[in-house]
PDB file of C-alpha atoms and ligand atoms in Angstrom:
ATOM      1  CA  MET A  28      95.697 135.029  45.406  1.00  0.00           C
ATOM      2  CA  VAL A  29      97.475 131.825  45.313  1.00  0.00           C
ATOM      3  CA  ALA A  30      96.899 129.986  41.853  1.00  0.00           C
ATOM      4  CA  LYS A  31      95.683 126.322  42.571  1.00  0.00           C
ATOM      5  CA  LEU A  32      98.579 124.507  41.712  1.00  0.00           C
ATOM      6  CA  ASP A  33     101.652 127.118  42.258  1.00  0.00           C
ATOM      7  CA  GLY A  34     104.917 125.335  43.287  1.00  0.00           C
ATOM      8  CA  LYS A  35     103.776 122.275  41.672  1.00  0.00           C
ATOM      9  CA  VAL A  36     104.961 120.442  38.433  1.00  0.00           C
ATOM     10  CA  ALA A  37     103.200 118.627  35.589  1.00  0.00           C
ATOM     11  CA  VAL A  38     104.404 116.731  33.245  1.00  0.00           C
ATOM     12  CA  ILE A  39     101.855 115.891  30.525  1.00  0.00           C
ATOM     13  CA  THR A  40     102.812 113.106  27.262  1.00  0.00           C
ATOM     14  CA  GLY A  41     101.125 114.139  24.070  1.00  0.00           C
ATOM     15  CA  ALA A  42     101.307 118.212  24.299  1.00  0.00           C
ATOM     16  CA  SER A  43     102.107 118.921  20.682  1.00  0.00           C
ATOM     17  CA  SER A  44      98.202 118.548  19.648  1.00  0.00           C
ATOM     18  CA  GLY A  45      94.533 118.572  21.167  1.00  0.00           C
ATOM     19  CA  ILE A  46      93.500 117.468  25.071  1.00  0.00           C
ATOM     20  CA  GLY A  47      97.466 117.309  26.225  1.00  0.00           C
ATOM     21  CA  GLU A  48      97.983 120.965  24.880  1.00  0.00           C
ATOM     22  CA  ALA A  49      94.709 122.172  25.896  1.00  0.00           C
ATOM     23  CA  THR A  50      95.955 120.642  29.174  1.00  0.00           C
ATOM     24  CA  ALA A  51      99.055 122.015  29.232  1.00  0.00           C
ATOM     25  CA  GLU A  52      97.417 125.400  29.369  1.00  0.00           C
ATOM     26  CA  ALA A  53      94.638 124.843  31.576  1.00  0.00           C
ATOM     27  CA  LEU A  54      97.334 123.257  34.373  1.00  0.00           C
ATOM     28  CA  ALA A  55      99.879 126.015  33.886  1.00  0.00           C
ATOM     29  CA  ALA A  56      96.727 128.461  34.274  1.00  0.00           C
ATOM     30  CA  GLU A  57      96.521 127.012  37.887  1.00  0.00           C
ATOM     31  CA  GLY A  58     100.051 128.199  38.221  1.00  0.00           C
ATOM     32  CA  ALA A  59     101.707 124.675  37.921  1.00  0.00           C
ATOM     33  CA  SER A  60     104.701 124.809  35.565  1.00  0.00           C
ATOM     34  CA  VAL A  61     104.373 122.462  32.969  1.00  0.00           C
ATOM     35  CA  VAL A  62     106.757 120.547  31.040  1.00  0.00           C
ATOM     36  CA  VAL A  63     105.272 119.170  27.614  1.00  0.00           C
ATOM     37  CA  ALA A  64     105.931 116.061  25.908  1.00  0.00           C
ATOM     38  CA  ALA A  65     105.952 114.998  21.834  1.00  0.00           C
ATOM     39  CA  ARG A  66     107.654 113.844  19.261  1.00  0.00           C
ATOM     40  CA  ARG A  67     106.914 117.313  17.385  1.00  0.00           C
ATOM     41  CA  GLU A  68     109.428 119.632  18.855  1.00  0.00           C
ATOM     42  CA  ASP A  69     107.720 122.596  16.365  1.00  0.00           C
ATOM     43  CA  ARG A  70     104.441 122.059  17.555  1.00  0.00           C
ATOM     44  CA  LEU A  71     106.037 122.010  21.386  1.00  0.00           C
ATOM     45  CA  SER A  72     107.767 124.782  20.971  1.00  0.00           C
ATOM     46  CA  GLY A  73     104.622 127.421  19.473  1.00  0.00           C
ATOM     47  CA  LEU A  74     103.208 125.554  22.521  1.00  0.00           C
ATOM     48  CA  VAL A  75     105.618 126.741  25.500  1.00  0.00           C
ATOM     49  CA  GLU A  76     106.063 129.671  23.605  1.00  0.00           C
ATOM     50  CA  ARG A  77     102.402 131.076  24.232  1.00  0.00           C
ATOM     51  CA  ILE A  78     102.279 129.394  27.964  1.00  0.00           C
ATOM     52  CA  ASN A  79     105.256 131.423  29.292  1.00  0.00           C
ATOM     53  CA  GLY A  80     104.382 134.604  27.289  1.00  0.00           C
ATOM     54  CA  ASN A  81     101.251 134.185  29.885  1.00  0.00           C
ATOM     55  CA  GLY A  82     103.465 134.576  32.053  1.00  0.00           C
ATOM     56  CA  GLY A  83     103.739 130.785  33.154  1.00  0.00           C
ATOM     57  CA  LYS A  84     106.683 128.462  33.173  1.00  0.00           C
ATOM     58  CA  ALA A  85     106.660 125.310  30.508  1.00  0.00           C
ATOM     59  CA  LEU A  86     109.878 123.376  29.386  1.00  0.00           C
ATOM     60  CA  SER A  87     109.557 121.529  26.231  1.00  0.00           C
ATOM     61  CA  VAL A  88     111.116 118.025  26.082  1.00  0.00           C
ATOM     62  CA  ALA A  89     111.059 116.354  22.751  1.00  0.00           C
ATOM     63  CA  ALA A  90     109.774 112.684  23.678  1.00  0.00           C
ATOM     64  CA  ASP A  91     108.751 109.509  21.862  1.00  0.00           C
ATOM     65  CA  VAL A  92     107.380 107.769  25.262  1.00  0.00           C
ATOM     66  CA  THR A  93     107.135 103.986  22.892  1.00  0.00           C
ATOM     67  CA  ASP A  94     111.219 104.763  23.952  1.00  0.00           C
ATOM     68  CA  GLU A  95     111.531 103.403  27.240  1.00  0.00           C
ATOM     69  CA  GLY A  96     114.805 105.700  27.700  1.00  0.00           C
ATOM     70  CA  GLN A  97     113.854 108.911  26.548  1.00  0.00           C
ATOM     71  CA  ALA A  98     109.886 108.168  28.676  1.00  0.00           C
ATOM     72  CA  HIS A  99     112.509 108.522  32.145  1.00  0.00           C
ATOM     73  CA  GLU A 100     114.427 110.993  30.511  1.00  0.00           C
ATOM     74  CA  LEU A 101     111.272 112.665  30.149  1.00  0.00           C
ATOM     75  CA  VAL A 102     110.602 112.046  33.592  1.00  0.00           C
ATOM     76  CA  ARG A 103     114.387 112.971  35.070  1.00  0.00           C
ATOM     77  CA  ARG A 104     114.270 116.556  32.713  1.00  0.00           C
ATOM     78  CA  ALA A 105     111.067 117.912  34.375  1.00  0.00           C
ATOM     79  CA  LYS A 106     112.917 116.876  37.822  1.00  0.00           C
ATOM     80  CA  SER A 107     116.105 118.391  37.086  1.00  0.00           C
ATOM     81  CA  GLU A 108     114.985 121.973  35.679  1.00  0.00           C
ATOM     82  CA  PHE A 109     112.003 122.063  38.241  1.00  0.00           C
ATOM     83  CA  GLY A 110     112.799 120.156  41.455  1.00  0.00           C
ATOM     84  CA  ARG A 111     109.596 117.798  41.672  1.00  0.00           C
ATOM     85  CA  VAL A 112     106.618 115.656  40.030  1.00  0.00           C
ATOM     86  CA  ASP A 113     104.022 116.456  41.337  1.00  0.00           C
ATOM     87  CA  ILE A 114     101.271 115.556  38.230  1.00  0.00           C
ATOM     88  CA  LEU A 115     102.258 112.603  35.176  1.00  0.00           C
ATOM     89  CA  VAL A 116      99.267 113.305  32.452  1.00  0.00           C
ATOM     90  CA  ASN A 117      99.828 110.264  30.616  1.00  0.00           C
ATOM     91  CA  ASN A 118      97.658 111.095  27.539  1.00  0.00           C
ATOM     92  CA  ALA A 119     100.444 110.405  24.217  1.00  0.00           C
ATOM     93  CA  GLY A 120      98.025 108.144  22.591  1.00  0.00           C
ATOM     94  CA  VAL A 121      97.436 106.528  19.151  1.00  0.00           C
ATOM     95  CA  MET A 122      93.620 105.483  17.585  1.00  0.00           C
ATOM     96  CA  GLN A 123      93.810 103.373  14.275  1.00  0.00           C
ATOM     97  CA  LEU A 124      90.692 101.315  14.407  1.00  0.00           C
ATOM     98  CA  SER A 125      90.264  98.560  12.170  1.00  0.00           C
ATOM     99  CA  ALA A 126      88.367  96.025  12.018  1.00  0.00           C
ATOM    100  CA  VAL A 127      90.813  92.563  13.575  1.00  0.00           C
ATOM    101  CA  GLU A 128      89.946  90.315  10.568  1.00  0.00           C
ATOM    102  CA  LYS A 129      91.896  93.279   8.721  1.00  0.00           C
ATOM    103  CA  GLY A 130      94.527  92.047  10.013  1.00  0.00           C
ATOM    104  CA  LEU A 131      96.728  95.279  10.362  1.00  0.00           C
ATOM    105  CA  SER A 132      99.418  94.511  12.927  1.00  0.00           C
ATOM    106  CA  ASP A 133     101.315  97.557  12.786  1.00  0.00           C
ATOM    107  CA  GLU A 134      98.450  99.251  14.026  1.00  0.00           C
ATOM    108  CA  TRP A 135      98.170  96.854  16.411  1.00  0.00           C
ATOM    109  CA  ARG A 136     101.824  97.298  17.953  1.00  0.00           C
ATOM    110  CA  ARG A 137     101.906 100.875  17.210  1.00  0.00           C
ATOM    111  CA  MET A 138      98.597 101.396  19.642  1.00  0.00           C
ATOM    112  CA  PHE A 139      99.776  98.579  22.383  1.00  0.00           C
ATOM    113  CA  ASP A 140     102.939 100.481  22.599  1.00  0.00           C
ATOM    114  CA  VAL A 141     101.947 104.486  22.681  1.00  0.00           C
ATOM    115  CA  ASN A 142      98.991 104.112  24.376  1.00  0.00           C
ATOM    116  CA  VAL A 143      99.944 100.849  27.572  1.00  0.00           C
ATOM    117  CA  LEU A 144     103.792 100.870  27.159  1.00  0.00           C
ATOM    118  CA  GLY A 145     104.032 104.243  26.898  1.00  0.00           C
ATOM    119  CA  LEU A 146     102.046 104.744  29.635  1.00  0.00           C
ATOM    120  CA  LEU A 147     103.392 102.271  31.609  1.00  0.00           C
ATOM    121  CA  TYR A 148     107.143 103.897  31.187  1.00  0.00           C
ATOM    122  CA  ALA A 149     106.464 107.640  31.703  1.00  0.00           C
ATOM    123  CA  THR A 150     104.521 105.992  34.746  1.00  0.00           C
ATOM    124  CA  ASP A 151     107.670 103.944  36.631  1.00  0.00           C
ATOM    125  CA  ALA A 152     109.850 107.048  36.142  1.00  0.00           C
ATOM    126  CA  ALA A 153     107.582 109.477  37.610  1.00  0.00           C
ATOM    127  CA  VAL A 154     105.615 106.339  40.691  1.00  0.00           C
ATOM    128  CA  GLN A 155     110.317 106.710  42.071  1.00  0.00           C
ATOM    129  CA  VAL A 156     109.947 110.401  42.043  1.00  0.00           C
ATOM    130  CA  MET A 157     106.684 110.676  43.296  1.00  0.00           C
ATOM    131  CA  LYS A 158     107.287 108.303  46.316  1.00  0.00           C
ATOM    132  CA  GLU A 159     110.439 110.141  47.033  1.00  0.00           C
ATOM    133  CA  GLN A 160     108.686 113.944  47.333  1.00  0.00           C
ATOM    134  CA  GLY A 161     106.191 111.571  49.590  1.00  0.00           C
ATOM    135  CA  SER A 162     102.748 112.568  47.234  1.00  0.00           C
ATOM    136  CA  GLY A 163     101.936 113.285  43.552  1.00  0.00           C
ATOM    137  CA  HIS A 164      99.253 112.494  41.130  1.00  0.00           C
ATOM    138  CA  LEU A 165      98.834 110.360  37.990  1.00  0.00           C
ATOM    139  CA  VAL A 166      95.856 110.598  35.355  1.00  0.00           C
ATOM    140  CA  ASN A 167      95.911 108.095  32.674  1.00  0.00           C
ATOM    141  CA  ILE A 168      93.635 109.248  29.478  1.00  0.00           C
ATOM    142  CA  SER A 169      91.645 106.394  29.183  1.00  0.00           C
ATOM    143  CA  SER A 170      88.827 106.297  26.630  1.00  0.00           C
ATOM    144  CA  VAL A 171      84.504 106.124  25.733  1.00  0.00           C
ATOM    145  CA  ALA A 172      86.150 102.817  24.385  1.00  0.00           C
ATOM    146  CA  GLY A 173      87.995 101.442  27.444  1.00  0.00           C
ATOM    147  CA  ARG A 174      84.923 100.503  29.064  1.00  0.00           C
ATOM    148  CA  ARG A 175      82.648  99.408  26.006  1.00  0.00           C
ATOM    149  CA  SER A 176      84.072  97.831  22.607  1.00  0.00           C
ATOM    150  CA  ARG A 177      82.278  98.234  19.218  1.00  0.00           C
ATOM    151  CA  ALA A 178      82.876  96.711  16.049  1.00  0.00           C
ATOM    152  CA  THR A 179      86.184  98.173  14.957  1.00  0.00           C
ATOM    153  CA  THR A 180      87.364  99.311  18.045  1.00  0.00           C
ATOM    154  CA  GLY A 181      88.412  96.348  19.360  1.00  0.00           C
ATOM    155  CA  VAL A 182      92.337  96.220  19.060  1.00  0.00           C
ATOM    156  CA  TYR A 183      92.260 100.351  20.080  1.00  0.00           C
ATOM    157  CA  SER A 184      89.699  99.219  22.695  1.00  0.00           C
ATOM    158  CA  GLY A 185      92.144  96.651  24.377  1.00  0.00           C
ATOM    159  CA  THR A 186      94.725  99.185  24.792  1.00  0.00           C
ATOM    160  CA  LYS A 187      92.227 101.387  26.895  1.00  0.00           C
ATOM    161  CA  PHE A 188      90.938  98.611  28.937  1.00  0.00           C
ATOM    162  CA  ALA A 189      94.483  98.353  30.015  1.00  0.00           C
ATOM    163  CA  VAL A 190      94.972 101.736  30.929  1.00  0.00           C
ATOM    164  CA  ASN A 191      92.033 101.241  33.271  1.00  0.00           C
ATOM    165  CA  ALA A 192      93.284  98.279  34.314  1.00  0.00           C
ATOM    166  CA  ILE A 193      96.294  99.320  35.196  1.00  0.00           C
ATOM    167  CA  SER A 194      95.290 102.690  36.523  1.00  0.00           C
ATOM    168  CA  GLU A 195      93.108 100.888  39.456  1.00  0.00           C
ATOM    169  CA  ALA A 196      96.161  98.272  40.246  1.00  0.00           C
ATOM    170  CA  LEU A 197      98.442 101.666  40.547  1.00  0.00           C
ATOM    171  CA  ARG A 198      96.275 103.247  42.887  1.00  0.00           C
ATOM    172  CA  GLN A 199      95.725  99.942  45.248  1.00  0.00           C
ATOM    173  CA  GLU A 200      99.189  99.588  45.353  1.00  0.00           C
ATOM    174  CA  LEU A 201     100.132 103.437  45.717  1.00  0.00           C
ATOM    175  CA  LEU A 202      97.595 104.781  47.892  1.00  0.00           C
ATOM    176  CA  GLU A 203     100.147 104.722  51.123  1.00  0.00           C
ATOM    177  CA  ASP A 204     102.335 106.650  49.452  1.00  0.00           C
ATOM    178  CA  ASN A 205     100.183 109.287  48.826  1.00  0.00           C
ATOM    179  CA  ILE A 206     100.471 109.431  44.869  1.00  0.00           C
ATOM    180  CA  ARG A 207      97.262 109.711  43.663  1.00  0.00           C
ATOM    181  CA  VAL A 208      95.148 108.128  40.408  1.00  0.00           C
ATOM    182  CA  THR A 209      93.192 108.691  37.808  1.00  0.00           C
ATOM    183  CA  ILE A 210      91.366 107.860  35.083  1.00  0.00           C
ATOM    184  CA  VAL A 211      90.075 110.051  32.463  1.00  0.00           C
ATOM    185  CA  GLU A 212      87.626 108.951  30.020  1.00  0.00           C
ATOM    186  CA  PRO A 213      86.591 111.361  26.922  1.00  0.00           C
ATOM    187  CA  GLY A 214      84.310 110.436  23.968  1.00  0.00           C
ATOM    188  CA  ALA A 215      84.361 112.094  21.273  1.00  0.00           C
ATOM    189  CA  VAL A 216      86.672 114.949  21.554  1.00  0.00           C
ATOM    190  CA  ALA A 217      87.487 116.891  17.982  1.00  0.00           C
ATOM    191  CA  THR A 218      91.186 116.499  17.420  1.00  0.00           C
ATOM    192  CA  GLU A 219      93.651 115.163  15.192  1.00  0.00           C
ATOM    193  CA  LEU A 220      93.606 111.972  16.899  1.00  0.00           C
ATOM    194  CA  ALA A 221      90.966 109.715  14.318  1.00  0.00           C
ATOM    195  CA  THR A 222      92.971 111.291  10.901  1.00  0.00           C
ATOM    196  CA  HIS A 223      95.971 108.754  11.735  1.00  0.00           C
ATOM    197  CA  ILE A 224      92.595 106.183  10.850  1.00  0.00           C
ATOM    198  CA  THR A 225      93.955 104.173   7.777  1.00  0.00           C
ATOM    199  CA  ASP A 226      91.202 101.985   7.051  1.00  0.00           C
ATOM    200  CA  GLU A 227      88.631 103.205   4.843  1.00  0.00           C
ATOM    201  CA  ASP A 228      85.344 101.422   6.439  1.00  0.00           C
ATOM    202  CA  ALA A 229      86.580 102.343  10.203  1.00  0.00           C
ATOM    203  CA  LYS A 230      86.688 105.916   8.954  1.00  0.00           C
ATOM    204  CA  GLU A 231      83.133 105.928   7.609  1.00  0.00           C
ATOM    205  CA  ASN A 232      81.918 104.056  10.343  1.00  0.00           C
ATOM    206  CA  LEU A 233      82.798 107.239  12.753  1.00  0.00           C
ATOM    207  CA  SER A 234      81.914 109.489  10.389  1.00  0.00           C
ATOM    208  CA  GLY A 235      77.765 110.041  12.450  1.00  0.00           C
ATOM    209  CA  LEU A 236      79.470 110.487  15.438  1.00  0.00           C
ATOM    210  CA  LEU A 237      82.091 113.035  14.522  1.00  0.00           C
ATOM    211  CA  SER A 238      79.041 115.276  12.584  1.00  0.00           C
ATOM    212  CA  LEU A 239      77.370 115.744  15.659  1.00  0.00           C
ATOM    213  CA  ASP A 240      78.597 118.710  18.377  1.00  0.00           C
ATOM    214  CA  ILE A 241      81.507 116.718  19.577  1.00  0.00           C
ATOM    215  CA  LEU A 242      83.820 117.550  22.939  1.00  0.00           C
ATOM    216  CA  GLN A 243      86.572 120.411  22.799  1.00  0.00           C
ATOM    217  CA  ALA A 244      89.683 119.586  23.964  1.00  0.00           C
ATOM    218  CA  GLU A 245      89.763 121.816  26.871  1.00  0.00           C
ATOM    219  CA  ASP A 246      86.566 120.097  28.293  1.00  0.00           C
ATOM    220  CA  ILE A 247      88.511 117.292  29.052  1.00  0.00           C
ATOM    221  CA  ALA A 248      91.409 119.698  30.357  1.00  0.00           C
ATOM    222  CA  ASN A 249      88.747 121.303  31.952  1.00  0.00           C
ATOM    223  CA  ALA A 250      87.881 118.468  33.876  1.00  0.00           C
ATOM    224  CA  ILE A 251      91.088 117.477  33.796  1.00  0.00           C
ATOM    225  CA  ALA A 252      92.382 120.221  35.856  1.00  0.00           C
ATOM    226  CA  TYR A 253      89.634 119.693  38.628  1.00  0.00           C
ATOM    227  CA  CYS A 254      90.892 116.419  39.329  1.00  0.00           C
ATOM    228  CA  VAL A 255      94.349 117.302  39.714  1.00  0.00           C
ATOM    229  CA  THR A 256      93.180 120.575  42.152  1.00  0.00           C
ATOM    230  CA  GLN A 257      91.591 119.033  44.193  1.00  0.00           C
ATOM    231  CA  PRO A 258      92.840 118.516  48.455  1.00  0.00           C
ATOM    232  CA  GLU A 259      95.140 115.891  48.474  1.00  0.00           C
ATOM    233  CA  ARG A 260      92.580 113.876  50.589  1.00  0.00           C
ATOM    234  CA  VAL A 261      90.674 113.613  47.308  1.00  0.00           C
ATOM    235  CA  SER A 262      91.142 111.072  44.900  1.00  0.00           C
ATOM    236  CA  VAL A 263      88.680 111.638  41.928  1.00  0.00           C
ATOM    237  CA  ASN A 264      89.259 108.217  40.915  1.00  0.00           C
ATOM    238  CA  GLU A 265      87.330 107.730  37.457  1.00  0.00           C
ATOM    239  CA  ILE A 266      85.632 110.382  35.113  1.00  0.00           C
ATOM    240  CA  LEU A 267      83.554 109.742  32.180  1.00  0.00           C
ATOM    241  CA  ILE A 268      82.738 112.638  29.984  1.00  0.00           C
ATOM    242  CA  ARG A 269      80.560 112.422  26.522  1.00  0.00           C
ATOM    243  CA  PRO A 270      79.418 114.764  23.953  1.00  0.00           C
ATOM    244  CA  THR A 271      75.242 115.318  25.070  1.00  0.00           C
ATOM    245  CA  GLN A 272      74.471 113.132  22.051  1.00  0.00           C
ATOM    246  CA  GLN A 273      76.990 110.648  21.863  1.00  0.00           C
ATOM    247  CA  PRO A 274      75.160 107.848  21.592  1.00  0.00           C
TER     248      PRO A 274
HETATM  249  P1  NDP B 329      95.772 114.023  19.280  1.00  0.00           P
HETATM  250  O1  NDP B 329      96.455 112.956  18.225  1.00  0.00           O
HETATM  251  O2  NDP B 329      95.629 115.753  18.978  1.00  0.00           O
HETATM  252  O3  NDP B 329      96.627 113.616  19.675  1.00  0.00           O
HETATM  253  C1  NDP B 329      97.649 113.127  20.363  1.00  0.00           C
HETATM  254  C2  NDP B 329      98.688 113.540  21.236  1.00  0.00           C
HETATM  255  O4  NDP B 329      99.736 111.727  21.648  1.00  0.00           O
HETATM  256  C3  NDP B 329     100.220 113.793  20.463  1.00  0.00           C
HETATM  257  O5  NDP B 329     100.597 114.825  21.176  1.00  0.00           O
HETATM  258  C4  NDP B 329     101.596 113.181  19.815  1.00  0.00           C
HETATM  259  O6  NDP B 329     102.353 113.825  19.264  1.00  0.00           O
HETATM  260  C5  NDP B 329     100.861 111.886  20.989  1.00  0.00           C
HETATM  261  N1  NDP B 329     102.001 110.933  20.521  1.00  0.00           N
HETATM  262  C6  NDP B 329     101.741 109.796  19.525  1.00  0.00           C
HETATM  263  N2  NDP B 329     102.449 108.963  19.696  1.00  0.00           N
HETATM  264  C7  NDP B 329     103.167 109.386  20.582  1.00  0.00           C
HETATM  265  C8  NDP B 329     104.465 108.813  20.953  1.00  0.00           C
HETATM  266  N3  NDP B 329     104.541 108.115  20.373  1.00  0.00           N
HETATM  267  N4  NDP B 329     105.265 109.586  21.675  1.00  0.00           N
HETATM  268  C9  NDP B 329     105.166 110.837  22.009  1.00  0.00           C
HETATM  269  N5  NDP B 329     103.993 111.020  21.980  1.00  0.00           N
HETATM  270  C10 NDP B 329     103.443 111.033  20.788  1.00  0.00           C
HETATM  271  O7  NDP B 329      94.268 113.467  19.840  1.00  0.00           O
HETATM  272  P2  NDP B 329      93.762 113.765  21.539  1.00  0.00           P
HETATM  273  O8  NDP B 329      94.101 115.295  21.995  1.00  0.00           O
HETATM  274  O9  NDP B 329      92.112 113.672  20.924  1.00  0.00           O
HETATM  275  O10 NDP B 329      94.648 112.504  22.068  1.00  0.00           O
HETATM  276  C11 NDP B 329      94.839 112.415  23.171  1.00  0.00           C
HETATM  277  C12 NDP B 329      94.921 111.486  23.957  1.00  0.00           C
HETATM  278  O11 NDP B 329      93.083 111.502  24.505  1.00  0.00           O
HETATM  279  C13 NDP B 329      94.734 109.770  23.995  1.00  0.00           C
HETATM  280  O12 NDP B 329      95.441 109.105  24.992  1.00  0.00           O
HETATM  281  C14 NDP B 329      93.321 109.367  22.854  1.00  0.00           C
HETATM  282  O13 NDP B 329      93.598 107.906  22.736  1.00  0.00           O
HETATM  283  C15 NDP B 329      92.985 109.970  23.973  1.00  0.00           C
HETATM  284  N6  NDP B 329      90.941 110.018  23.340  1.00  0.00           N
HETATM  285  C16 NDP B 329      90.842 111.123  22.613  1.00  0.00           C
HETATM  286  C17 NDP B 329      89.412 111.762  22.052  1.00  0.00           C
HETATM  287  C18 NDP B 329      89.022 111.951  21.077  1.00  0.00           C
HETATM  288  O14 NDP B 329      87.924 111.904  20.898  1.00  0.00           O
HETATM  289  N7  NDP B 329      89.241 112.874  21.050  1.00  0.00           N
HETATM  290  C19 NDP B 329      88.704 109.961  22.574  1.00  0.00           C
HETATM  291  C20 NDP B 329      89.007 109.153  24.422  1.00  0.00           C
HETATM  292  C21 NDP B 329      90.304 109.216  24.430  1.00  0.00           C
HETATM  293  P3  NDP B 329     103.681 113.633  18.562  1.00  0.00           P
HETATM  294  O15 NDP B 329     102.867 113.053  17.303  1.00  0.00           O
HETATM  295  O16 NDP B 329     103.689 115.141  18.377  1.00  0.00           O
HETATM  296  O17 NDP B 329     104.804 112.854  19.265  1.00  0.00           O
END
């Protein structure tokens, strides 16, 4: 049986843990060659070994997406190793929640650098390749926070509202190039994401939500696999997935 993504090449940022790691495994299981990127190389090597050990094709590239040159080099490596770039999953992200009045400006900068500028740098590089190929698919990981802002999520929500705004513009700009754009908006998922929050009030705020039966990274990976395995005429523009009990 031919797997749905046979012959396709997917680049996944933020693949050293959580949703990115699960997505790499899901797309490799559908037959894609996957290029997995993040800063923690040891975590990427383990993932690559697992995928290759299961008969898949994976390559790791250490990349900090906030560095424009490294984001472009990631896409260049994917093309030079595997010949094309069909799918880019812009997943790398950080969430350092706090009330705006706390003034944690280093964390504000980090979130905009990774969640917004990192996405733009990788997208810019991938779109050039996809245009030459005549097709491609950008999957941008936003959040429920990209639809609604709450106390302590303001700046993080700002980055994810930006992801949604940029994604819809890209969709319109690229449709004639046969490049699809999908926004994926997860609710709470059990990953390392919340462990980087430094503000105690924000941690406390989130604790009730995290005590629910929240999503697993595989749940989002399955949704991404669904979006990228549809026939070329089908563009899933937006997909919002909450844990059943999330308010
Ligand atoms: P994780 O913390 O498990 O994963 C985040 C990934 O981003 C890691 O692989 C990390 O790798 C990578 N990353 C962070 N900074 C950089 C950087 N500068 N350059 C390259 N990679 C970077 O969290 P999730 O899997 O949950 O997060 C994935 C995405 O899902 C994020 O965009 C997040 O906002 C979004 N999301 C998550 C939700 C959740 O509840 N978990 C809900 C809604 C959206 P490394 O540190 O090795 O560089």
